[in-house]
Amino acid sequence: MDSSETREEESGSKDSNETNRLLPIPSPPSSTEDDEEVAFDSREKILIVDADSASTLNVDGDQVPPFSWKKLWLFTGPGFLMSIAFLDPGNLEGDLQSGAIAGYSLLWLLMWATLMGLLIQLLSARVGVATGRHLAELCREEYPNWARFVLWFMAEVALIGADIQEVIGSAIAIQILSHGVLPLWAGVIITALDCFIFLFLENYGVRKLEAVFAVLIATMALSFAWMFGDTQPSGKELLVGVLVPRLSSKTIRQAVGVVGCVIMPHNVFLHSALVQSRNIDPKKKGRVQEALNYYSIESSVALLVSFMINLFLTTVFAKGFYGTKQANSIGLVNAGQYLQEKYGGGYLPILYIWGIGLLAAGQSSTITGTYAGQFIMGGFLNLPMKKWLRALITRSCAIVPTMIVALIFNTSEASLDILNEWLNVLQSIQIPFALIPLLTLVSKEQVMGVFRIGPVLEVE
């Protein structure tokens, strides 16, 4: 074989490596995957190849490869799907009520709750990458049956509570954008069909699904940034609100709601499963550490974006309604109308900007809720079944109580807003049932090996 043929083969091999970088791994599922539920089977996982050459895959497994922007891009996705839980309609409800009732005074709590949420999500990702199993699966393996079923039940309660807010939020947005033609219950039915959208998107691969969520997050960011620009909140008060902790007895419920709507229990289970969409060998310490480094960067950027969106919304309502007679009655249902009355139409009426942002938040969060429901049920119960059937079951668990809520509260805006506020408080109550297993397992050497966290971080 002459030198020109050798160069052509090497070039073809390099092009093949470049082409296969985002392709699922072509290996058949193992017998373990047939017998047990897994977050992603081997055919669905994204193949991570070093940017320069596939030959570097043969380096010592304990060595962390050098940083690469291309590899950061390959790891980008799970953190942004996780960040949707920080932007669901329950969060928007908490934001607007916090701004209207407490003004700028709880912005510091929003910032610290987001930072605490980031720490929790990084621990969740750490569990998933280091063990190759997600949190629900580890709970099934490590806890006795009675504890496992209690944790599963609490996770489902938290998920149903979040799903009620998400579906109702989407239904309200549909009602706004349809000029009131479609009632709340019709919006609930339309939103319920999103599980089939999810199944359709999932068939096209993880990256396609992540791209759809990126578009929805961008839609929210543009919508609420537009509202922020229209209303022009005080920069000085915003800065003081972020840097100076303030809390009064009149804003305790809003403060608890802010924490509850930012730190979502089902999201802890979700993120530990999403990180397994990339093919990482947990036996190679260097590869695990590399993945953790990239996921830390990606999750930090994703939650910075979510914090800015929540900040925009809180300050918009702080500027417009703090200290007014509407402050105690404002909620998801009437927020758009109040904004329209205060700031008028303009080139693009603020009512419809609000509706578009709310719809993007509702649709994205209901799909991730379906995703989380699959992992929670599959992990805790290990019930092998088709994905469409599990999605249908998890969606039905949320839609039935949501439809009841929609029919009961369809004509009572104030009651619906109070319900949403108390559902945020419910999330706060449910946090320990996800956080305690996470901290227990991530600090356990038998589970995590060298990637267990130290006692200082565990106490924090």
mmCIF file of C-alpha atoms in Angstrom, residues 90 109 295 317 387 456:
data_model
loop_
_atom_site.group_PDB
_atom_site.id
_atom_site.type_symbol
_atom_site.label_atom_id
_atom_site.label_comp_id
_atom_site.label_asym_id
_atom_site.label_seq_id
_atom_site.Cartn_x
_atom_site.Cartn_y
_atom_site.Cartn_z
ATOM 1 C CA GLY A 90 -45.247 27.616 39.587
ATOM 2 C CA LEU A 109 -33.580 34.886 48.615
ATOM 3 C CA TYR A 295 -21.741 19.294 33.544
ATOM 4 C CA PHE A 317 -44.267 43.053 39.066
ATOM 5 C CA LYS A 387 -42.206 4.130 27.002
ATOM 6 C CA VAL A 456 -18.088 19.563 55.144
#
